[in-house]
Tab-separated table of C-alpha atoms and ligand atoms in Angstrom:
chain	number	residue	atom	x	y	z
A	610	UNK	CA	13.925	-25.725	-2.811
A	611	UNK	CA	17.462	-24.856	-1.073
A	612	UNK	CA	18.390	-21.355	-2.924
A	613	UNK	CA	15.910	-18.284	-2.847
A	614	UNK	CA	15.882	-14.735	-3.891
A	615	UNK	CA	13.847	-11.342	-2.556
A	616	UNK	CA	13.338	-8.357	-3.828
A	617	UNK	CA	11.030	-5.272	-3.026
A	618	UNK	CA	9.378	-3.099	-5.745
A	619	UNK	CA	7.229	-0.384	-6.538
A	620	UNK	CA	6.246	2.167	-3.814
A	621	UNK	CA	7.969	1.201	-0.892
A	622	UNK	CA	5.848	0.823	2.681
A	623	UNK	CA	6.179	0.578	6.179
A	624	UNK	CA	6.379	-2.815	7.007
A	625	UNK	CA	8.686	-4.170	4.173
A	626	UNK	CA	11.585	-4.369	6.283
A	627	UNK	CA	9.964	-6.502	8.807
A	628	UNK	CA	8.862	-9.124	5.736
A	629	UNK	CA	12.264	-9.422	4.211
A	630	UNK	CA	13.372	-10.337	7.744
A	631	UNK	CA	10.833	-12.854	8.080
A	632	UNK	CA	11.535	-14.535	4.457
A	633	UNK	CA	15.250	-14.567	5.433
A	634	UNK	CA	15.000	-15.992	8.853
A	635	UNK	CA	12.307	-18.228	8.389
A	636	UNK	CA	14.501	-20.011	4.895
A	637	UNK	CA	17.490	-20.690	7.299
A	638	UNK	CA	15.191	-21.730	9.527
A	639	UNK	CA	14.400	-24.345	6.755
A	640	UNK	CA	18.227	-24.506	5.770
A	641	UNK	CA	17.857	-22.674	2.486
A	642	UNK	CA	19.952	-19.937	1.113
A	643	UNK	CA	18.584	-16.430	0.592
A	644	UNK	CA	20.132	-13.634	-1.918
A	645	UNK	CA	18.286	-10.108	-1.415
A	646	UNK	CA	17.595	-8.613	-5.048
A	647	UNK	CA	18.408	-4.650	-4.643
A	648	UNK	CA	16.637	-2.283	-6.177
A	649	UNK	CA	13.725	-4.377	-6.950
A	650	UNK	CA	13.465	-5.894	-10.671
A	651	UNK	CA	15.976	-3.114	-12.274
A	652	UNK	CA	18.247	-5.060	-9.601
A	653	UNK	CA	17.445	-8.516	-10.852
A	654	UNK	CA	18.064	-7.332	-14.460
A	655	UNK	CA	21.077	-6.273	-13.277
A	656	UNK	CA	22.502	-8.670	-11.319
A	657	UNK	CA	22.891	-6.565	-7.951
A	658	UNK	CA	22.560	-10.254	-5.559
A	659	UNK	CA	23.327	-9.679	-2.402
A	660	UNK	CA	23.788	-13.481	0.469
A	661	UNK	CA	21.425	-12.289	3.591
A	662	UNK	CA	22.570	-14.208	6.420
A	663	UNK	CA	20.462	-14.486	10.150
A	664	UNK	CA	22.580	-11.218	10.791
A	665	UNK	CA	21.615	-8.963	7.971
A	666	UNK	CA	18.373	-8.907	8.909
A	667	UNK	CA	18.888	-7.671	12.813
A	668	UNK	CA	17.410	-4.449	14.325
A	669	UNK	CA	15.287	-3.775	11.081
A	670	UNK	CA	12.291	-4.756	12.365
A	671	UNK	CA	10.862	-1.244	13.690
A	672	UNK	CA	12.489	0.709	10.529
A	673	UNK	CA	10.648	1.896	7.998
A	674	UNK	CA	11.924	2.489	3.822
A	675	UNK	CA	13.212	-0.778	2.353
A	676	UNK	CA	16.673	-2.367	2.938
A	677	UNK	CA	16.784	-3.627	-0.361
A	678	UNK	CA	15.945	-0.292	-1.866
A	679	UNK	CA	13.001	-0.253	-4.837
A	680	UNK	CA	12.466	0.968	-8.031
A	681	UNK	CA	10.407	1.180	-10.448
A	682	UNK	CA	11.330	-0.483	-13.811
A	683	UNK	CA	10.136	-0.243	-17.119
A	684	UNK	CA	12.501	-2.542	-18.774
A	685	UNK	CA	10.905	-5.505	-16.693
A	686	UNK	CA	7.623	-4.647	-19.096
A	687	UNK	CA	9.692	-5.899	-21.899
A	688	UNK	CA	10.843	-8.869	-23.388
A	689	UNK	CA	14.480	-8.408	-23.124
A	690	UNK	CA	14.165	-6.742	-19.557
A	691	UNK	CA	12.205	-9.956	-18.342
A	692	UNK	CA	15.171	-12.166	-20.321
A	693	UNK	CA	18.000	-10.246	-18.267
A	694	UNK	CA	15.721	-11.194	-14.835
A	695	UNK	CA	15.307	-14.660	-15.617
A	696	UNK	CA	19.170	-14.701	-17.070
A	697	UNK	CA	20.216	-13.407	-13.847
A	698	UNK	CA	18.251	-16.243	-11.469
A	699	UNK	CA	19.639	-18.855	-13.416
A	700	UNK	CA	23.508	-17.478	-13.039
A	701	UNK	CA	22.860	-17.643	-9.830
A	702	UNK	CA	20.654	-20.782	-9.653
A	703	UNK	CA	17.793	-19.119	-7.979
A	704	UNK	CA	15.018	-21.984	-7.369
A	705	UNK	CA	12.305	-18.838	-6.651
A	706	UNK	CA	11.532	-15.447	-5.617
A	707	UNK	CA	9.234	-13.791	-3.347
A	708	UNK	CA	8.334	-10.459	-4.817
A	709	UNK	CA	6.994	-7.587	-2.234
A	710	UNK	CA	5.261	-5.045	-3.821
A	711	UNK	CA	1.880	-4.177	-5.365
A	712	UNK	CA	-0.166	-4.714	-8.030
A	713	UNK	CA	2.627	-3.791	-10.419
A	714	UNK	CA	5.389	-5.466	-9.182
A	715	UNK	CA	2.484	-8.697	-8.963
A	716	UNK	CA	2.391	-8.851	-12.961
A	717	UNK	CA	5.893	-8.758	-13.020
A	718	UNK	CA	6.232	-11.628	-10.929
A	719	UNK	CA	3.055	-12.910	-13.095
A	720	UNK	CA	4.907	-12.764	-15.823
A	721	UNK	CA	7.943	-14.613	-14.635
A	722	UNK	CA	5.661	-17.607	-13.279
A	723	UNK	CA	3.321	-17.841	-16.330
A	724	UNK	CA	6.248	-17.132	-18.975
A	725	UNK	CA	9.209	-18.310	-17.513
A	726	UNK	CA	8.068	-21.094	-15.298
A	727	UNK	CA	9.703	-19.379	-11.856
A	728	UNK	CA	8.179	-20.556	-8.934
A	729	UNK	CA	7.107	-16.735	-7.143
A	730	UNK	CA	5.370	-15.607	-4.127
A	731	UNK	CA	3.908	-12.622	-4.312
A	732	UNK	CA	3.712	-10.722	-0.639
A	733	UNK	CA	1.426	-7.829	-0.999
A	734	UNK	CA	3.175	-4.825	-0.036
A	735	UNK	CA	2.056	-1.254	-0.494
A	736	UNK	CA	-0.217	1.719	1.474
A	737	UNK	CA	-2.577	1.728	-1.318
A	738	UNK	CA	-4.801	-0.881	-0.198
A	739	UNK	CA	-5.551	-1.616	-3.784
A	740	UNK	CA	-5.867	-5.553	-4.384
A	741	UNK	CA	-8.973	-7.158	-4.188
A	742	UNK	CA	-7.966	-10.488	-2.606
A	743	UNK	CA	-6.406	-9.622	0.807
A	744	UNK	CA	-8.434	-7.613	3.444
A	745	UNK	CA	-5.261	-5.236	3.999
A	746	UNK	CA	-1.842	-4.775	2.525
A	747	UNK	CA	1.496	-4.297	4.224
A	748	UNK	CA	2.292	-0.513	4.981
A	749	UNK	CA	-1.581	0.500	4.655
A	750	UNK	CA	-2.362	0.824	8.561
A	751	UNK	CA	0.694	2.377	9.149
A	752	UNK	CA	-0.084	5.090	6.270
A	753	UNK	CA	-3.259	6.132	8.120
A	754	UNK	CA	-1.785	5.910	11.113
A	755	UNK	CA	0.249	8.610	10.018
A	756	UNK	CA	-2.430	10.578	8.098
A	757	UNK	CA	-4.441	10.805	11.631
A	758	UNK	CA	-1.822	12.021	13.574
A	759	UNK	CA	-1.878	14.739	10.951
A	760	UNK	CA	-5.141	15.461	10.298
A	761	UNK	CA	-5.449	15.529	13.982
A	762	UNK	CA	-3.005	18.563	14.221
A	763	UNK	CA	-5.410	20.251	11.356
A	764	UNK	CA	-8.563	19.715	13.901
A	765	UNK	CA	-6.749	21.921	16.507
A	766	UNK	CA	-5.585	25.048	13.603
A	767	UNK	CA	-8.837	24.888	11.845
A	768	UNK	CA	-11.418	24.748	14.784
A	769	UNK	CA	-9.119	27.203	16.357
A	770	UNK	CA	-10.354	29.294	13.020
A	771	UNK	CA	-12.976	28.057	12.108
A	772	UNK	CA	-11.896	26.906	8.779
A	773	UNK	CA	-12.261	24.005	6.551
A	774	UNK	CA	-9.716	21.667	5.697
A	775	UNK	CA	-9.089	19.792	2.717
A	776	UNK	CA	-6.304	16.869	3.073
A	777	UNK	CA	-5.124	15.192	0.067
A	778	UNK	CA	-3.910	11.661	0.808
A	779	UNK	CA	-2.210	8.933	-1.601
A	780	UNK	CA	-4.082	5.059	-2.885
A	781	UNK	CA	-3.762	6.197	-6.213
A	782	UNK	CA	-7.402	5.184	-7.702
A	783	UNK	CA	-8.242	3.637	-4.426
A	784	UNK	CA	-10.007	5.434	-2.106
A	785	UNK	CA	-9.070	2.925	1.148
A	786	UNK	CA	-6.743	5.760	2.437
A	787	UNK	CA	-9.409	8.394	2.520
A	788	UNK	CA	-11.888	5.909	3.504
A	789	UNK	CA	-10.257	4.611	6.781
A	790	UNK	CA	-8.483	7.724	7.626
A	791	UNK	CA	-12.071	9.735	6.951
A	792	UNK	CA	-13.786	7.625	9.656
A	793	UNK	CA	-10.781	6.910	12.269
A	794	UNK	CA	-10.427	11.146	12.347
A	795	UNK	CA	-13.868	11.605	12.597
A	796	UNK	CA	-13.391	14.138	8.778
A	797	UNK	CA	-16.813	15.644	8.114
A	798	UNK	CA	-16.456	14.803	4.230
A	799	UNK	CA	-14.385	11.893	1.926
A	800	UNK	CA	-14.173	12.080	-1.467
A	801	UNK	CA	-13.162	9.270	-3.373
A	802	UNK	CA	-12.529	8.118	-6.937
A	803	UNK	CA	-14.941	5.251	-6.581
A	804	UNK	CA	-17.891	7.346	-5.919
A	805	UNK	CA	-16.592	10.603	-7.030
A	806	UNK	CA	-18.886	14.004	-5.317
A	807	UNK	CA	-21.346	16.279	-5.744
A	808	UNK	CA	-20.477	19.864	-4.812
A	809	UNK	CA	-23.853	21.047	-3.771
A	810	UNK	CA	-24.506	18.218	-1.611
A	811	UNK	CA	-20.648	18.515	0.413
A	812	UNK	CA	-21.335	22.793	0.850
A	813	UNK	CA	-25.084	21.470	1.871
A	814	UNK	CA	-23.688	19.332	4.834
A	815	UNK	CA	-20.687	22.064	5.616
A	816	UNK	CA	-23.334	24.587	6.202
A	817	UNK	CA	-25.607	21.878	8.502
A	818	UNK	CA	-22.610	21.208	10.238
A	819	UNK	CA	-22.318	24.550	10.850
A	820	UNK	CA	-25.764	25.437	12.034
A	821	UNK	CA	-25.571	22.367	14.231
A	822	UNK	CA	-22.476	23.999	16.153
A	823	UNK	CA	-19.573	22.748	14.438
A	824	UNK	CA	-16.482	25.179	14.678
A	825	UNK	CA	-14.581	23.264	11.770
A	826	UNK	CA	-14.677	20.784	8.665
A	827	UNK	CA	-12.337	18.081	7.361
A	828	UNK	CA	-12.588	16.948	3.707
A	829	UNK	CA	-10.415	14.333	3.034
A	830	UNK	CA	-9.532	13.586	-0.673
A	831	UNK	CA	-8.070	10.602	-2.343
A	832	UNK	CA	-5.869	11.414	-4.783
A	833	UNK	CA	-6.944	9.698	-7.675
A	834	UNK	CA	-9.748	12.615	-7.728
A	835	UNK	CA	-7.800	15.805	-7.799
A	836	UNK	CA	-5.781	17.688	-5.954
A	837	UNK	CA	-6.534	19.072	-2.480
A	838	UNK	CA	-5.200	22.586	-4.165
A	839	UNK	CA	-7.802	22.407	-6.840
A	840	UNK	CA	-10.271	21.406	-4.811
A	841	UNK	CA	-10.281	23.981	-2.529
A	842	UNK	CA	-10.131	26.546	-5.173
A	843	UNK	CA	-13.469	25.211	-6.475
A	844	UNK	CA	-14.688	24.796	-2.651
A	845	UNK	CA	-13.540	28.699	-1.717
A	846	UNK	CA	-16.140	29.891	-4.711
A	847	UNK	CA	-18.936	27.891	-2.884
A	848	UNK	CA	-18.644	29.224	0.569
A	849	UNK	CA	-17.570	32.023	3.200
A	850	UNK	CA	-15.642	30.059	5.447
A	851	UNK	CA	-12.106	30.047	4.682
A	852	UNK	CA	-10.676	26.935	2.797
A	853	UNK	CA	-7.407	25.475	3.158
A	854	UNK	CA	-5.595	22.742	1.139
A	855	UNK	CA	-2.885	20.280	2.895
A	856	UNK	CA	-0.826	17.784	0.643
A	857	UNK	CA	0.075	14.591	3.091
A	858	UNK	CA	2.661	13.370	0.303
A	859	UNK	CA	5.163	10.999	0.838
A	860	UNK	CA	5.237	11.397	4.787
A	861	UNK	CA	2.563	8.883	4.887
A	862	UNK	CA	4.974	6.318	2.998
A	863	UNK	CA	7.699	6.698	5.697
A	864	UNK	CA	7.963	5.723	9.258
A	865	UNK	CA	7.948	2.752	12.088
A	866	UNK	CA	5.880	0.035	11.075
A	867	UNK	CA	2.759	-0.124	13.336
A	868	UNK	CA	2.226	-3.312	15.155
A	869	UNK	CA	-0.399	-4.632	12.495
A	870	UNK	CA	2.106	-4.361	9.765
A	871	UNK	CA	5.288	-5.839	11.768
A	872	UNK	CA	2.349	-8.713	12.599
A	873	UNK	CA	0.864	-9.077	8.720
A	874	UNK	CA	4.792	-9.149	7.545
A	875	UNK	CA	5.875	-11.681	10.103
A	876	UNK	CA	3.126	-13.957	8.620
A	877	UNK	CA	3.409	-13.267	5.169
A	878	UNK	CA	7.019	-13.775	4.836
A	879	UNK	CA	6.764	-16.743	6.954
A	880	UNK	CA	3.815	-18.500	4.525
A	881	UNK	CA	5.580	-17.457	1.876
A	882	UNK	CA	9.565	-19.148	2.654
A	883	UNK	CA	6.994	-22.085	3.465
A	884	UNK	CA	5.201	-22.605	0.414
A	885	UNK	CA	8.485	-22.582	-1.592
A	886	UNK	CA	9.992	-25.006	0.608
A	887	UNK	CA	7.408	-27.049	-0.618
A	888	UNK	CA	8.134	-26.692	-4.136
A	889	UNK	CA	4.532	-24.642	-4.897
A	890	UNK	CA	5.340	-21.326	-6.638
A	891	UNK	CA	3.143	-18.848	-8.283
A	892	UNK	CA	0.926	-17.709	-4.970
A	893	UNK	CA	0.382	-14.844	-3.398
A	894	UNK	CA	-0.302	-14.079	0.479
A	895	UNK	CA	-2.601	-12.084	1.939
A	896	UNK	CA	-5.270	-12.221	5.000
A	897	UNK	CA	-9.046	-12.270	4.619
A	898	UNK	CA	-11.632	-12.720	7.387
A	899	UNK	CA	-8.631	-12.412	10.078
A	900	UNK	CA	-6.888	-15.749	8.425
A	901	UNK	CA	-3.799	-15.917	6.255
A	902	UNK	CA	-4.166	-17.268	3.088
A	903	UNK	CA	-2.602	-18.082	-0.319
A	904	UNK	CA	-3.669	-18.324	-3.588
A	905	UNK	CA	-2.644	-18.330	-7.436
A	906	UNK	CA	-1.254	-15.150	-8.095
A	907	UNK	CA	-3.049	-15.013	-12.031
A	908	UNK	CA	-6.573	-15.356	-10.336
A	909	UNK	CA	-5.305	-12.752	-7.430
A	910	UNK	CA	-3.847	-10.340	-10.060
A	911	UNK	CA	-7.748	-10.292	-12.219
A	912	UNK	CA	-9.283	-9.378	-9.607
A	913	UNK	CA	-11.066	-6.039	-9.220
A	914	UNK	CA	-10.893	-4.024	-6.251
A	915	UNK	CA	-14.408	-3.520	-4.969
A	916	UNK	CA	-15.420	-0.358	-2.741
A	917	UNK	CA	-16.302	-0.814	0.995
A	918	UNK	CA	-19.756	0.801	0.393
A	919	UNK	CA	-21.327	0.345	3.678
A	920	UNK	CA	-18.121	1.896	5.249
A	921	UNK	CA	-18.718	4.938	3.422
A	922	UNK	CA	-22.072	5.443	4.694
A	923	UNK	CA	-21.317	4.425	8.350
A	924	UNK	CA	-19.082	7.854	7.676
A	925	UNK	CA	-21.728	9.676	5.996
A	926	UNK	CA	-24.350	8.575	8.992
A	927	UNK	CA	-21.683	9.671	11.971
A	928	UNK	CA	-19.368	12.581	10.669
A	929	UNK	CA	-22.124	15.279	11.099
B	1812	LIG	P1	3.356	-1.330	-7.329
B	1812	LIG	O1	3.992	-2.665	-7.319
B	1812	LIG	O2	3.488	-0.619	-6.010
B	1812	LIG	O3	1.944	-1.352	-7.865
B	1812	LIG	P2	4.252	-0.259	-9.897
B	1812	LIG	O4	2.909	-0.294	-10.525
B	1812	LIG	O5	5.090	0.943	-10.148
B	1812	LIG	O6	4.198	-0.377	-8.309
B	1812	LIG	O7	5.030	-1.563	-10.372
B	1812	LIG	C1	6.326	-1.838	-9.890
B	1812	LIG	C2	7.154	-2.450	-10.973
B	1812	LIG	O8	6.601	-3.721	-11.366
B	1812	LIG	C3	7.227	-1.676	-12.283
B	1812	LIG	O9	8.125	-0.595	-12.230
B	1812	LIG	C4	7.719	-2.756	-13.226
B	1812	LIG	O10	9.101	-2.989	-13.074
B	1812	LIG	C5	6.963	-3.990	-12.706
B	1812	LIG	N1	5.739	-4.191	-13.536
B	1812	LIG	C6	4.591	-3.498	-13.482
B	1812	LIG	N2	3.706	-3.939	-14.405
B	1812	LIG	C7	4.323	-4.921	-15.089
B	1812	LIG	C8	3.956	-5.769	-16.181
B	1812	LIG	N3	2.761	-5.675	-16.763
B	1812	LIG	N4	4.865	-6.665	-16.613
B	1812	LIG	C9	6.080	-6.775	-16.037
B	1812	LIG	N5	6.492	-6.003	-14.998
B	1812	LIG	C10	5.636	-5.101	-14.536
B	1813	LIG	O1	1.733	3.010	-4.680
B	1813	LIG	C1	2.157	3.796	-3.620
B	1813	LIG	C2	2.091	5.260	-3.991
B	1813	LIG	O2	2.531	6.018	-2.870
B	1813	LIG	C3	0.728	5.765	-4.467
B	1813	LIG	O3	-0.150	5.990	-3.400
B	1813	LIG	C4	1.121	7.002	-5.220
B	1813	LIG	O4	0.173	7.283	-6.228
B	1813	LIG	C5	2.439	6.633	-5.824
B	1813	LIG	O5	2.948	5.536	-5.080
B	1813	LIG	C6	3.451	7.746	-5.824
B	1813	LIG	O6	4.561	7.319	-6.498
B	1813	LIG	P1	5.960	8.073	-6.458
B	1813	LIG	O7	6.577	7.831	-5.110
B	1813	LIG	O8	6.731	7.439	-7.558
B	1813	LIG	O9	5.680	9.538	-6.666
């Protein structure tokens, strides 16, 4: 393969930049061309092809957002969306892509492989933690990264008052956000869509963590269960100590990649320029058990995310 195309989509996340610089330099490493797709597939349908050379990619390593820009695309679920894309790589006599993006932006490049017969390489990049193939996903440790250095401001405020905190992060039905960021802050309480809660049983270990000399609580909540706004309402009926809700939001898309990230996107992009140098298409790249890996991206897309289970109770057994 001598001409390739990028493109990020979906949600972006910390870490992207660092992968589109590692697709571009390793393919002229390899003496192919590269053309970055902007604005992920709404770009491709429209034809927005931009040449990256060794220099477009400098000093975006640390930076956070996507170069490319993303979007998110409904015409790419259609028929005549997915025509345009594939119209568009052949003007320009793409060989294949590498998508970066999530579980979304996967089935779009699904679709293009299975349908269209384009070699793609799906790199999995988004802070929702959310496919069930690779142990972590560009952007994700960088997210709670930033949710602890938040919810660590919230220890000081609420022991200071001796309130309880409730902090809403994103993962949209996935609860890997809550989860990690629950047990790296040391949060009293997750809640999660995957096992969903019990309100008698979170006021039962408030007030134990109370009698056993706690000055503070930390709920965290995922999202994809309800708001931290609503659930403190419902909380503040249960109990006398005063609740208070805090929205994370987009913050925790934003920012320096963390050193796992810039390390997961060197190696992804870097697998993934080499596997279409080979002529194989229609993989995706991820890391499980500490290893990089590839593998067909229908399989990778049918699989269903499991729940770390024994994580959760190593939080319920030490956050007391
Ligand atoms: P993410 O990739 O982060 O999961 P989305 O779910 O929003 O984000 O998906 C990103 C984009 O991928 C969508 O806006 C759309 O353009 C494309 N996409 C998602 N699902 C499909 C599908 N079933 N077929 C074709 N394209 C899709
Ligand atoms: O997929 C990344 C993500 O940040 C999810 O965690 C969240 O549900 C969603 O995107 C938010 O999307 P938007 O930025 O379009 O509001």
């Amino acid at each position: 393969m001598k001409k390739i195309a990028l493109l990020t989509s979906g949600g972006d996340a910390p870490g992207m930049n660092a992968a589109i610089r590692a697709v571009v330099r390793t393919a002229i490493y390899f003496g192919m061309e590269v053309y970055g797709v902007e604005r992920g597939y709404a770009g491709l349908i429209d034809g927005d092809l931009i040449p990256l050379e060794m220099r477009s990619v400098s000093n975006i390593v640390q930076c956070g957002g996507t170069r490319l820009r993303s979007a998110r695309c409904l015409e790419m679920k259609t028929k005549e969306g997915q025509e345009k894309a594939v119209a568009t790589l052949k003007k320009y006599g793409i060989e294949g892509l590498v998508v970066i993006g999530g579980d979304g932006s996967f089935r779009g490049a699904e679709v293009l492989a299975r349908d269209y017969g384009v070699p793609t390489i799906g790199i999995p990049g988004t802070i929702d933690n959310d496919l069930e193939y690779t142990d972590y996903t560009l952007g994700f440790d960088t997210a709670v990264n930033t949710c602890l250095d938040i919810i660590n401001k919230l220890r000081d405020t609420m022991t200071s008052h001796e309130r309880i905190s409730v902090v809403e992060v994103m993962g949209r039905h996935c609860g890997d956000i809550a989860l990690y960021s629950g047990i790296a802050s040391g949060a009293e309480i997750i809640v999660v869509p995957e096992i969903g809660f019990d309100m008698d049983d979170i006021v039962n270990r408030i007030n134990r963590s109370r009698a056993n000399g706690k000055h503070s609580n930390i709920i965290i909540i995922a999202e994809g269960v309800m708001s931290a706004e609503k659930f403190s309402e419902i909380l503040q009926e249960r109990t006398t100590y005063d609740v208070r809700p805090t929205c994370i939001g987009h913050v925790q898309r934003g920012g320096s990649p963390s050193m796992a990230d810039r390390m997961l996107a060197a190696q992804f992009g870097n697998r993934a320029v080499r596997l279409l140098k080979d002529g194989i298409g229609n993989r995706v790249v991820g890391i499980r058990d500490n290893k990089i890996i590839d593998m067909d991206i229908i399989e990778a897309v049918s699989m269903k995310k499991t729940f770390n289970n024994e994580l959760y109770e190593t939080l319920q057994m030490i956050s007391m």
